[in-house]
Short mmCIF file of C-alpha atoms (C1' of nucleotides) in Angstrom, two decimals:
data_model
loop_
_atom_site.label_atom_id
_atom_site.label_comp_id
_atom_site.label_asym_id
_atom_site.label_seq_id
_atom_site.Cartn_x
_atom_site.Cartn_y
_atom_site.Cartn_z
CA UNK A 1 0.00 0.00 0.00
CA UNK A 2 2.91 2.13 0.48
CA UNK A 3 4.34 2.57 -2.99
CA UNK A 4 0.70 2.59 -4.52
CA UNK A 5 1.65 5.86 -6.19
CA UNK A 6 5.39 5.02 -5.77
CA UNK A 7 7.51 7.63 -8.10
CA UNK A 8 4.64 9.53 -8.83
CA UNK A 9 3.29 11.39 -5.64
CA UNK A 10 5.28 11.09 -2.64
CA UNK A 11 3.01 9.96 0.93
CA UNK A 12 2.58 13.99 2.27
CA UNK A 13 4.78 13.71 5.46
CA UNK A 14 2.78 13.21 8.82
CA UNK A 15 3.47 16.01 10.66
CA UNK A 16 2.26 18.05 7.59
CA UNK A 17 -1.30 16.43 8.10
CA UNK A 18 -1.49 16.91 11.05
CA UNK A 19 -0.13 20.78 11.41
CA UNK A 20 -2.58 21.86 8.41
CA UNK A 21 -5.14 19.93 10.64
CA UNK A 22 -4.21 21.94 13.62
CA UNK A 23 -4.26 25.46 11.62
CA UNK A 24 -7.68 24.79 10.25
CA UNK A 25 -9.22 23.89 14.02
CA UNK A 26 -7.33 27.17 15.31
CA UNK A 27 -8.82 29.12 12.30
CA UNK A 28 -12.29 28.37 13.10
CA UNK A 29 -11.91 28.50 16.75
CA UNK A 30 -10.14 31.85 16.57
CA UNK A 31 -12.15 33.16 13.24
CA UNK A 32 -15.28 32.18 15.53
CA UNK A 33 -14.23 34.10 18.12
CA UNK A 34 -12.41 37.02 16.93
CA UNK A 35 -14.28 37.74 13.56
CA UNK A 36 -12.46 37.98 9.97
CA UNK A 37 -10.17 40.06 11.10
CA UNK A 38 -8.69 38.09 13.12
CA UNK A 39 -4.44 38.53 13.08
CA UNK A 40 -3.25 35.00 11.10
CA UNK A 41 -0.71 35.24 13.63
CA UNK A 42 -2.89 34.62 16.25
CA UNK A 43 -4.07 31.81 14.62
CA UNK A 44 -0.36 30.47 14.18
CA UNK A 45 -0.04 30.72 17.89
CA UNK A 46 -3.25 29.29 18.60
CA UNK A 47 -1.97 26.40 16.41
CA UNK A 48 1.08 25.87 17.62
CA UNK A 49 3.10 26.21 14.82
CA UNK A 50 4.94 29.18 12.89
CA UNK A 51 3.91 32.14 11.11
CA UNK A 52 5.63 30.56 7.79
CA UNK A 53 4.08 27.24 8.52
CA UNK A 54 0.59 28.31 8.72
CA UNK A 55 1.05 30.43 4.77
CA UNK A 56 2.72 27.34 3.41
CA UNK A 57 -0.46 25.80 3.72
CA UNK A 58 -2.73 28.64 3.07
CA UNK A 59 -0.61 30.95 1.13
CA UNK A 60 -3.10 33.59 1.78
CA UNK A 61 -5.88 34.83 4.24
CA UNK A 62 -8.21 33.89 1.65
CA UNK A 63 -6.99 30.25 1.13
CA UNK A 64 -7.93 29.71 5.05
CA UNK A 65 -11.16 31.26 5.09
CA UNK A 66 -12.15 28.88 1.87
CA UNK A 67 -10.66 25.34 3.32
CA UNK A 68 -12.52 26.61 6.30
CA UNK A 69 -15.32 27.00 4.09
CA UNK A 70 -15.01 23.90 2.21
CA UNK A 71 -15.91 21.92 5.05
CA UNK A 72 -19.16 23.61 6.25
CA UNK A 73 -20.03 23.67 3.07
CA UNK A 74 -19.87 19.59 2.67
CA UNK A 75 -20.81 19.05 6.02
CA UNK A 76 -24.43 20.57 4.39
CA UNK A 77 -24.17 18.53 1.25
CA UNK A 78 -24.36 15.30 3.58
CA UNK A 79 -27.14 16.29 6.05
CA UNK A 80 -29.08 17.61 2.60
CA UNK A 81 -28.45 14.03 1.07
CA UNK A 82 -29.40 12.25 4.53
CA UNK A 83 -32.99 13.80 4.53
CA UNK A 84 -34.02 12.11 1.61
CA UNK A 85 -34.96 9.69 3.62
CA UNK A 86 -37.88 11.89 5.24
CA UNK A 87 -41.37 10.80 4.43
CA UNK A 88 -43.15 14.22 3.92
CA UNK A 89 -41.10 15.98 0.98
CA UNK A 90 -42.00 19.51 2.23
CA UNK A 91 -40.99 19.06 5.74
CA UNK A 92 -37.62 17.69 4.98
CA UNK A 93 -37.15 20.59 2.66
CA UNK A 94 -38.12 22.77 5.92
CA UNK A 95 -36.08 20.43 8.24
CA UNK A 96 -32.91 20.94 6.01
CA UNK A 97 -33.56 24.75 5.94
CA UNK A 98 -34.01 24.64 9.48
CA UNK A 99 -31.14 22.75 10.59
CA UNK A 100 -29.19 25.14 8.60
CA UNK A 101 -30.10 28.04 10.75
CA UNK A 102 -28.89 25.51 14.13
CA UNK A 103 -25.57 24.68 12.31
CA UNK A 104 -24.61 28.89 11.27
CA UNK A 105 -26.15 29.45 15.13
CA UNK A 106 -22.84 27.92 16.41
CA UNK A 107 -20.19 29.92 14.61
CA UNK A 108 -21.43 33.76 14.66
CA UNK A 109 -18.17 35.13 13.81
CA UNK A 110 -17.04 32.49 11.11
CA UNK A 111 -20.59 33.49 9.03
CA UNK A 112 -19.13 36.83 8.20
CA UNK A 113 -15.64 35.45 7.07
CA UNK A 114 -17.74 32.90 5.11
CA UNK A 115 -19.76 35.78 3.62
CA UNK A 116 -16.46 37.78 2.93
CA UNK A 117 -14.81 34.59 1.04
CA UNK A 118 -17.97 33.97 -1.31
CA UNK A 119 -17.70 37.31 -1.94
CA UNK A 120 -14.28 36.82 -3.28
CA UNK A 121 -13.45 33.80 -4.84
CA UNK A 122 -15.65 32.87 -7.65
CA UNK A 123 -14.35 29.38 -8.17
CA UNK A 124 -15.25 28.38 -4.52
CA UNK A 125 -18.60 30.12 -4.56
CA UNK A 126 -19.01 27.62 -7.60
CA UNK A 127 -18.03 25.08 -5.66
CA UNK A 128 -20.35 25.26 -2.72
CA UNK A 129 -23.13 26.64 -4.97
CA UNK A 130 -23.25 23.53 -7.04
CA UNK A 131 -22.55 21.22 -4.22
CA UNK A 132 -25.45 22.55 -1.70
CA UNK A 133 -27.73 23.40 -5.41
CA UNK A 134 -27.26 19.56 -5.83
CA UNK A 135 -27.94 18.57 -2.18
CA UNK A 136 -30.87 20.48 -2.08
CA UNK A 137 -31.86 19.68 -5.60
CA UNK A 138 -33.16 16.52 -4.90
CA UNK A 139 -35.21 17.32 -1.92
CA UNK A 140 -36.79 19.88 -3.59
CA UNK A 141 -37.50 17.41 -7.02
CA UNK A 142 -39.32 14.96 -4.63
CA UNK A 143 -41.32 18.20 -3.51
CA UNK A 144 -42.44 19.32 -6.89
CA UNK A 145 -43.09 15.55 -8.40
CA UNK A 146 -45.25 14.96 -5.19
CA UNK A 147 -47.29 18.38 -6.33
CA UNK A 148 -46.68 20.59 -3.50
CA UNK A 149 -44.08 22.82 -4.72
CA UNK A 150 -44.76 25.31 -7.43
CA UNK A 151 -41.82 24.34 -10.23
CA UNK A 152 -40.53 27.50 -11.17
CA UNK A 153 -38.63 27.95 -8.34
CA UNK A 154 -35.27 26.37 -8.57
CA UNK A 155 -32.88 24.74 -6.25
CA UNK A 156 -30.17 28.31 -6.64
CA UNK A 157 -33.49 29.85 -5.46
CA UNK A 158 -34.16 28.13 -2.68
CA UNK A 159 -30.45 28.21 -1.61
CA UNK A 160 -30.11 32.24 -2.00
CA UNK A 161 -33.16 32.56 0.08
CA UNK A 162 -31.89 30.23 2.87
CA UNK A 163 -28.31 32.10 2.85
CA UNK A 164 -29.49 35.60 2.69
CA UNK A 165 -31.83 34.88 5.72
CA UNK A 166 -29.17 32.88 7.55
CA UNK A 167 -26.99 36.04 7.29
CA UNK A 168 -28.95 37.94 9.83
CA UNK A 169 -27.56 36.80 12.91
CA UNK A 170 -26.89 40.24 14.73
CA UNK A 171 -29.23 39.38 17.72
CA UNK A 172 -30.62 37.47 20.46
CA UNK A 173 -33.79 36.10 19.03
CA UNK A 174 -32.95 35.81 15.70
CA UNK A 175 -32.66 32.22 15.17
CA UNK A 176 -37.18 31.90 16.19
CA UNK A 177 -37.12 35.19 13.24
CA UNK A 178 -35.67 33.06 11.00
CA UNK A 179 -37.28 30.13 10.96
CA UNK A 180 -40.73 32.10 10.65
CA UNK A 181 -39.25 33.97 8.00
CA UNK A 182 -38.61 30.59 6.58
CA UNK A 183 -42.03 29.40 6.99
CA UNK A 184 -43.33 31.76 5.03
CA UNK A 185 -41.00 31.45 1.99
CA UNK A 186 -41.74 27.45 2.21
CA UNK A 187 -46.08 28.79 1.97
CA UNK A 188 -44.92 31.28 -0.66
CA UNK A 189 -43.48 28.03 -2.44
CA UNK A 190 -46.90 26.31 -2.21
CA UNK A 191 -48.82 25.27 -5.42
CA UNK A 192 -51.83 25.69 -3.57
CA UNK A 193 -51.24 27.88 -0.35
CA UNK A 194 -53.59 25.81 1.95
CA UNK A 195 -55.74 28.25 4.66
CA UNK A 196 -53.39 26.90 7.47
CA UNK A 197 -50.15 28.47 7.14
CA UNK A 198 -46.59 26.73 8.30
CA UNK A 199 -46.49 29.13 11.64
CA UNK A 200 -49.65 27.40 12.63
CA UNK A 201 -49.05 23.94 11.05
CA UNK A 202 -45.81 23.98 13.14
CA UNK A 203 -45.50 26.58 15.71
CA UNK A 204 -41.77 27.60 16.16
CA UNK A 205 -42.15 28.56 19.62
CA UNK A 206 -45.37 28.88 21.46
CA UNK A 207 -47.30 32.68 21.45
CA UNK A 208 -43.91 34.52 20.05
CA UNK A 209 -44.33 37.97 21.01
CA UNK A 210 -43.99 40.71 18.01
CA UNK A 211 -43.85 44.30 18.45
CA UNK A 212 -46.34 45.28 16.40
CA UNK B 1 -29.15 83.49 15.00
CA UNK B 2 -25.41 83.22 15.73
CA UNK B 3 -25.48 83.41 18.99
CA UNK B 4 -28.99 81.30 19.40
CA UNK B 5 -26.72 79.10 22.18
CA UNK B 6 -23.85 81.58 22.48
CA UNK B 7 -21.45 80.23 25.56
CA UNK B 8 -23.03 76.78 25.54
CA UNK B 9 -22.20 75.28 22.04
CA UNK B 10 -19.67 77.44 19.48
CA UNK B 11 -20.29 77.24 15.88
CA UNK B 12 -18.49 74.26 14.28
CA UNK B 13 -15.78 75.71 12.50
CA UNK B 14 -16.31 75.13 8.57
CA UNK B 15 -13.53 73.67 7.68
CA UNK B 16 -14.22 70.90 10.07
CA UNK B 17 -17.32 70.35 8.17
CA UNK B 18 -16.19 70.53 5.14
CA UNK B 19 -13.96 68.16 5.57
CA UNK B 20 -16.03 65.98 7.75
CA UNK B 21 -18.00 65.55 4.34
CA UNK B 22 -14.97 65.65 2.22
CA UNK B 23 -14.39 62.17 4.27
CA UNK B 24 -17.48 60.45 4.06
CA UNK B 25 -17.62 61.14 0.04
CA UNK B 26 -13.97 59.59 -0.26
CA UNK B 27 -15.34 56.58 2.03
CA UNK B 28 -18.06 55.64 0.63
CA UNK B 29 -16.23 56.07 -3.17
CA UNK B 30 -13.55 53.81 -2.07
CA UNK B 31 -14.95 51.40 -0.18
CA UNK B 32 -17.59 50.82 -3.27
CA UNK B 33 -14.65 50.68 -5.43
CA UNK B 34 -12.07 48.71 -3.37
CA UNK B 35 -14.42 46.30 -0.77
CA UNK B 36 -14.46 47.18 3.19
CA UNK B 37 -10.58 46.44 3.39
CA UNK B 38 -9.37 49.76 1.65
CA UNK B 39 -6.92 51.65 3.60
CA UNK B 40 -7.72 54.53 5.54
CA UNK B 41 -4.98 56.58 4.22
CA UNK B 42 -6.24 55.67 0.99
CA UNK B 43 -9.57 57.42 1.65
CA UNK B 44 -7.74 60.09 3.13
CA UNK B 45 -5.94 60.86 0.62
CA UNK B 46 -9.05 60.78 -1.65
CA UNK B 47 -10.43 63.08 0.00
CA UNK B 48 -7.52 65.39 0.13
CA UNK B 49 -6.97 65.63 3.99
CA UNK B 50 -4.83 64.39 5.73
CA UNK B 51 -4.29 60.95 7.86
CA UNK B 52 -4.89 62.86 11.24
CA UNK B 53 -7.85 64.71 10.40
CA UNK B 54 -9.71 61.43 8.66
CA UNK B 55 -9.12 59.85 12.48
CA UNK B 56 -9.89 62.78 14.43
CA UNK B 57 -13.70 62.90 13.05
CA UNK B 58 -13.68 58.76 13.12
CA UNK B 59 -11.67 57.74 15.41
CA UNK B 60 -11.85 53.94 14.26
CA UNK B 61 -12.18 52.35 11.01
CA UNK B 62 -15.65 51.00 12.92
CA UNK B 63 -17.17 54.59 13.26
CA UNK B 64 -16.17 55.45 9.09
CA UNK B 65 -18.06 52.25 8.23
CA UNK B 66 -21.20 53.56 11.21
CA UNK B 67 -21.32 57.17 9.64
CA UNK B 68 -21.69 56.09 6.02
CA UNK B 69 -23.96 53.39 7.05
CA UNK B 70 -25.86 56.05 8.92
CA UNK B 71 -26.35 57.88 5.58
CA UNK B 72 -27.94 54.98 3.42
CA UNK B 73 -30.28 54.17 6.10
CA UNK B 74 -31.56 57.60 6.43
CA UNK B 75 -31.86 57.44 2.56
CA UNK B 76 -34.04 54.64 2.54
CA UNK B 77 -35.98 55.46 5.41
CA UNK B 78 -36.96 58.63 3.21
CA UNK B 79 -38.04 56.39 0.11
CA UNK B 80 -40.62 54.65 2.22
CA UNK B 81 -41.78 57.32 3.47
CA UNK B 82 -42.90 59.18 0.00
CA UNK B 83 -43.93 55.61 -1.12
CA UNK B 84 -47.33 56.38 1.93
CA UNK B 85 -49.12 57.69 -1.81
CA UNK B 86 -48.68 54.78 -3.56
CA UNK B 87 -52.36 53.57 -4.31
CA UNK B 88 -52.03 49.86 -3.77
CA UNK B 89 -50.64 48.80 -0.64
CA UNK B 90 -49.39 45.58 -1.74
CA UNK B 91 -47.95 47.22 -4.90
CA UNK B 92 -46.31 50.24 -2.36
CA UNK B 93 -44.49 47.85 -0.19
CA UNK B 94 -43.29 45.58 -3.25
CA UNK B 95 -42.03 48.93 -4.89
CA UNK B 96 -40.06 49.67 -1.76
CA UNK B 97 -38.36 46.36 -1.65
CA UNK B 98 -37.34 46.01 -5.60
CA UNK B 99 -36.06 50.19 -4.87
CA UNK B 100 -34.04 48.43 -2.08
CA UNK B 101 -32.67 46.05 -4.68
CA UNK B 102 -31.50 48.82 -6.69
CA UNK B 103 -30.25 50.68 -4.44
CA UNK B 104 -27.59 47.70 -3.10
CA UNK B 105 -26.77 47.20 -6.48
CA UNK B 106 -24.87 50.48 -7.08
CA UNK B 107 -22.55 50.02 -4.16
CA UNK B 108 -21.57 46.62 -4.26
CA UNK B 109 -18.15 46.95 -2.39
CA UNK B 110 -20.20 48.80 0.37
CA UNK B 111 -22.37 46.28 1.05
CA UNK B 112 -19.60 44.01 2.68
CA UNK B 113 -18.36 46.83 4.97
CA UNK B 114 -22.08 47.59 5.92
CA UNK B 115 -22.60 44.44 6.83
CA UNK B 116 -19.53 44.32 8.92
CA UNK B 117 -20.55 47.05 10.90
CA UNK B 118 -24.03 45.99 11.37
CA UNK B 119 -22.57 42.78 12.82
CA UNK B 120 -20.32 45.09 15.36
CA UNK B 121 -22.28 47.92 16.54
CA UNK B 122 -25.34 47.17 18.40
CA UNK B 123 -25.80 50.88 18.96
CA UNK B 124 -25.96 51.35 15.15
CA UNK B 125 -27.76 48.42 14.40
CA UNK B 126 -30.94 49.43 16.52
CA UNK B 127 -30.83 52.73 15.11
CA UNK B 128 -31.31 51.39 11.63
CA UNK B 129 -33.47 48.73 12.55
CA UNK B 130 -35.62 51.29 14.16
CA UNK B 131 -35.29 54.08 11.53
CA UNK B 132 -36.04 51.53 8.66
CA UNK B 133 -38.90 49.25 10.83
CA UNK B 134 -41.15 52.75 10.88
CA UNK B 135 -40.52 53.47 7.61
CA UNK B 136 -41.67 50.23 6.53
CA UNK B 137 -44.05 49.55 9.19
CA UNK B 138 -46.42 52.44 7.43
CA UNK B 139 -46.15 50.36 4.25
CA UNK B 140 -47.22 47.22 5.83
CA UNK B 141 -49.75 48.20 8.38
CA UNK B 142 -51.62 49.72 5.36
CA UNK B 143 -51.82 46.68 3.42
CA UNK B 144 -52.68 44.74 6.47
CA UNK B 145 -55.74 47.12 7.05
CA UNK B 146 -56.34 46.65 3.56
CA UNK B 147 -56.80 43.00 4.71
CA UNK B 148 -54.23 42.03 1.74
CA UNK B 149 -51.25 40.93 3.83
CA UNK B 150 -51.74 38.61 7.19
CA UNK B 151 -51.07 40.56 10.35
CA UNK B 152 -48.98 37.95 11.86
CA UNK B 153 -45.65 39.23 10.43
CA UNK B 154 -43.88 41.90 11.88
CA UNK B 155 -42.42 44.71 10.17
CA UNK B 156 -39.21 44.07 11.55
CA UNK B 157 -39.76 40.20 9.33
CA UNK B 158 -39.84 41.72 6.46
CA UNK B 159 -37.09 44.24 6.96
CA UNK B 160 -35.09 41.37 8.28
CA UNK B 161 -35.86 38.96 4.94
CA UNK B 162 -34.84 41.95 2.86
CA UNK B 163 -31.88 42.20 4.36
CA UNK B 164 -31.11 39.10 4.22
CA UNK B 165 -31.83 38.47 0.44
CA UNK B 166 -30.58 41.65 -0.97
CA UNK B 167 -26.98 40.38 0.38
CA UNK B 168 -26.33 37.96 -1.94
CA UNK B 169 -25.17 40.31 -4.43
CA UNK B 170 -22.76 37.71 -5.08
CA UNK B 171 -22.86 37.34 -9.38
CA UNK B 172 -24.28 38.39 -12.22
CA UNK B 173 -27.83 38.34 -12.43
CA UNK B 174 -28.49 38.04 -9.08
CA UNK B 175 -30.76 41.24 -9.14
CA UNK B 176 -33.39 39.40 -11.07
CA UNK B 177 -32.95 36.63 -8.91
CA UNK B 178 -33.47 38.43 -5.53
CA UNK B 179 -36.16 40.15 -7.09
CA UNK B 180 -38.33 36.96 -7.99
CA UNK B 181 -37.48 35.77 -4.23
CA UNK B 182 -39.01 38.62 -3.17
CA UNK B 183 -42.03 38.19 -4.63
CA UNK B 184 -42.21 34.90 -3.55
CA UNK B 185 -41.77 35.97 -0.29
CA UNK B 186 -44.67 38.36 -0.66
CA UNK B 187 -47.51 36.05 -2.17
CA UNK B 188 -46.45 33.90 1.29
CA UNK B 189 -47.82 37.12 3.23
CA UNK B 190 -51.01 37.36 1.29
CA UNK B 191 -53.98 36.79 3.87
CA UNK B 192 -55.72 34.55 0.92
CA UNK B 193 -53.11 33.29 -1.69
CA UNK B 194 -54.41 34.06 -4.66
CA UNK B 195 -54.02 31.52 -7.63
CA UNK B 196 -52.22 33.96 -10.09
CA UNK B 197 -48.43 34.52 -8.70
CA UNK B 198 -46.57 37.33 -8.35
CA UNK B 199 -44.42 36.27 -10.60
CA UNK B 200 -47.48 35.98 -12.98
CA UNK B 201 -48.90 39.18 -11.70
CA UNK B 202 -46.12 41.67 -12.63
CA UNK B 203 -43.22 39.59 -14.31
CA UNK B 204 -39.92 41.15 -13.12
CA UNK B 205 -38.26 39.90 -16.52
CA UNK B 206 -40.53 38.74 -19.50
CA UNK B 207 -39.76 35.47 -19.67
CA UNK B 208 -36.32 34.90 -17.22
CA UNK B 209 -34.59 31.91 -18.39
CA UNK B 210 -33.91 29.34 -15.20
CA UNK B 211 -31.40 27.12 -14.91
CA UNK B 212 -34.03 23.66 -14.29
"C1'" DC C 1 19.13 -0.30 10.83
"C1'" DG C 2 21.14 3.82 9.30
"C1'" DC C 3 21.92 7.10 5.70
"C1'" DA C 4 20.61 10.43 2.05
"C1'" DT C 5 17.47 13.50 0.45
"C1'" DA C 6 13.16 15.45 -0.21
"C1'" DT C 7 10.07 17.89 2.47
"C1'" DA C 8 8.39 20.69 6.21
"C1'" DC C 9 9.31 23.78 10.03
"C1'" DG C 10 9.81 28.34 12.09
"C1'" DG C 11 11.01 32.90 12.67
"C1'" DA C 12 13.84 37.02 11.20
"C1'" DG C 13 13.08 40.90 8.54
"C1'" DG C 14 11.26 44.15 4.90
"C1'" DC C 15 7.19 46.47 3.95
"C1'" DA C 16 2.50 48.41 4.48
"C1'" DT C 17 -0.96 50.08 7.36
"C1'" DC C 18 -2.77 51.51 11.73
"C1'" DC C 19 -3.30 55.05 14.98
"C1'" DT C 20 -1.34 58.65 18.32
"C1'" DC C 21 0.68 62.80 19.40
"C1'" DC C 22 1.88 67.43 18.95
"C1'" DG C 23 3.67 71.64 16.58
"C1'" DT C 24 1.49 74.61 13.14
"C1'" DT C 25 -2.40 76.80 10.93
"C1'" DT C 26 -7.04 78.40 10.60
"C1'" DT C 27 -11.36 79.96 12.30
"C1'" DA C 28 -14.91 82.19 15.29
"C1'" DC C 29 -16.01 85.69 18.16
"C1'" DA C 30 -15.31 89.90 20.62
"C1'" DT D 1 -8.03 93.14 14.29
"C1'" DG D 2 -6.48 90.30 18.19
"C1'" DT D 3 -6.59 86.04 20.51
"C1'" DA D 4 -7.77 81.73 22.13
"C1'" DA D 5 -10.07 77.65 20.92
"C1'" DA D 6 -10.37 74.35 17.52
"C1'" DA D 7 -8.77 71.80 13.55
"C1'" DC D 8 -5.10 70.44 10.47
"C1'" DG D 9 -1.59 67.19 8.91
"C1'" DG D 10 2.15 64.24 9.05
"C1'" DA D 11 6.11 62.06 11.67
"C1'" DG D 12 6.83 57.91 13.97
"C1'" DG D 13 6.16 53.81 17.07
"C1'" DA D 14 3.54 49.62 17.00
"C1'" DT D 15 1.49 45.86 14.82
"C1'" DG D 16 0.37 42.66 11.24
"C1'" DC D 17 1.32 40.78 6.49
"C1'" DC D 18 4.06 37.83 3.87
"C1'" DT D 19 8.73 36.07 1.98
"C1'" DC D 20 12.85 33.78 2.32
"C1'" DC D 21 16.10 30.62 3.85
"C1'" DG D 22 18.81 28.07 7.33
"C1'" DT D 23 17.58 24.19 10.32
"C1'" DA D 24 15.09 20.06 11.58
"C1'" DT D 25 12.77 15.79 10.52
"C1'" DA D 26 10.19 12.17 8.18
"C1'" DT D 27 10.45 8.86 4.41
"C1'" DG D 28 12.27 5.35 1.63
"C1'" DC D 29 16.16 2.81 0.10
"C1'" DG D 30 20.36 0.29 0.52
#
DNA sequence: CGCATATACGGAGGCATCCTCCGTTTTACA
DNA sequence: TGTAAAACGGAGGATGCCTCCGTATATGCG
């Protein structure tokens, strides 16, 4: 097994694993913590290794932020394909777009390095687009065969909707706003918008109080 | 009239005006142009003062970001406002929400620093959030009374899924998209959900091509 | 097992930017 | 027009970015 690839590509030494390992765990501990503009070396130190060990492996800030990235992103392309499973095709379409507000709830300050890197590097936000477009893709096929999802909305749609919501995390509360907010897009989606709507059908939290 | 507070409050000098506004100009020009990162000195130098003076009126790069963001709020708070004569309630809110569309779309580097800030200053953000909610929260209350949107939603919602979808200004076309979102997101507020669409009811682009 | 070499490590250092401090200049008001 | 308060602007110390290269170490072969 250990000349598989013999004279071709050389077995990446172990300690390399496991430093790039360590810089991408500080990164999204200290990214998470600190916001995007967090110093890279504090992330070295965090990490344990040097300043000229951490850009070897990410030769720039933008590098990090998009393995970083890379990850969340497939972490969401599994739990997508894992719904299919679900019995009711609209409700795991709303249980995928609700877990997604649970999973960006634990990282507040790693959504807006996220949101900075899509904004950058077009061949990642390709990436990710096509790999959540196709997770989501098929829950949202099984909607529309079953007749309960108008079809001229398509899976980019969806996904834009979910990520521009998911952006407003700026305050307490704002994971319950979401999730209605969500609701509503899902009855907007309807074929035919039944009387009930989705707050009622499945309350997020019992009698949340609005302003006005 | 000079001397309306005489010994309590002296007349700002006018140079420190002028170049107070000299600033936020330069700011706002080169963060649109060069994304929330630009360096101070660069705007500084745009705006023909020098280093000292651009920190003596905003003291951090945080309170640049808070004064321009101040600006555009106030600016769209206006909008709403004149859009009280719009005959059709439904129509007057979904004119205020494409306006927002347009209004991102000219400042595309700004959008990332605004959203920065908005994420850092809680000060700011309920300021905006309270400015923009009564603007809006004219809009909506009249179509509610109308009995054309549900009353369940807040205005503070809608504001919120705006928000939210007008930041993925991300790549080409994605004006049309967030428009068509939007109007998704408003036939899921209708009281009774009407067969005909929005999208069907005022097509934002005869005939948009869609990817599936 | 031990050596040779490819590979990775780490931090010194050059450069850019941040931000403060203070001597100089300008303005408002009497 | 005089003067004191206020603003200007840039020099300079501090910090962070990123490169480069001498040193250390893992891998694979003899």
């Amino acid at each position: 097994m250990a000349s598989q690839f013999a004279g071709l590509v050389r077995k990446p030494r172990a300690d390399a694993v496991r430093n790039r390992e360590r810089v991408l765990e500080a990164a999204k501990a200290v990214f998470s913590a600190g916001g995007p503009e967090a110093s890279l070396e504090a992330v070295a130190r965090h990490a344990g290794v040097g300043i000229g060990t951490l850009y070897r492996h990410f030769p720039t800030r933008e590098a990090l932020y998009e393995a970083v990235y890379r990850r969340e992103v497939d972490q969401l392309g599994d739990l997508a394909e894992q719904l299919n499973d679900e019995a009711d095709p609209v409700e795991a379409l709303r249980h995928w777009l609700h877990a997604n507000v649970q999973f960006v709830a634990t990282k507040k300050g790693m959504a807006a390095a996220l949101a900075l890197v899509a904004h950058g590097s077009p061949e990642l936000h390709a990436y990710s687009l096509e790999r959540l477009t196709r997770a989501i893709g098929a829950l949202l096929a099984r909607a529309v065969a079953a007749g309960e999802i108008r079809a001229d909305i398509s899976a980019e749609d969806v996904l834009r909707a979910l990520i521009g919501l998911c952006y407003m995390h700026d305050q307490a509360g704002w994971q319950s706003t979401v999730l209605r907010l969500l609701d509503v897009f899902i009855d907007g989606l309807r074929v035919q918008p039944a009387k009930a709507t989705a707050a009622k059908r499945k309350p997020v939290k019992k009698a949340l109080k609005r302003k006005r």
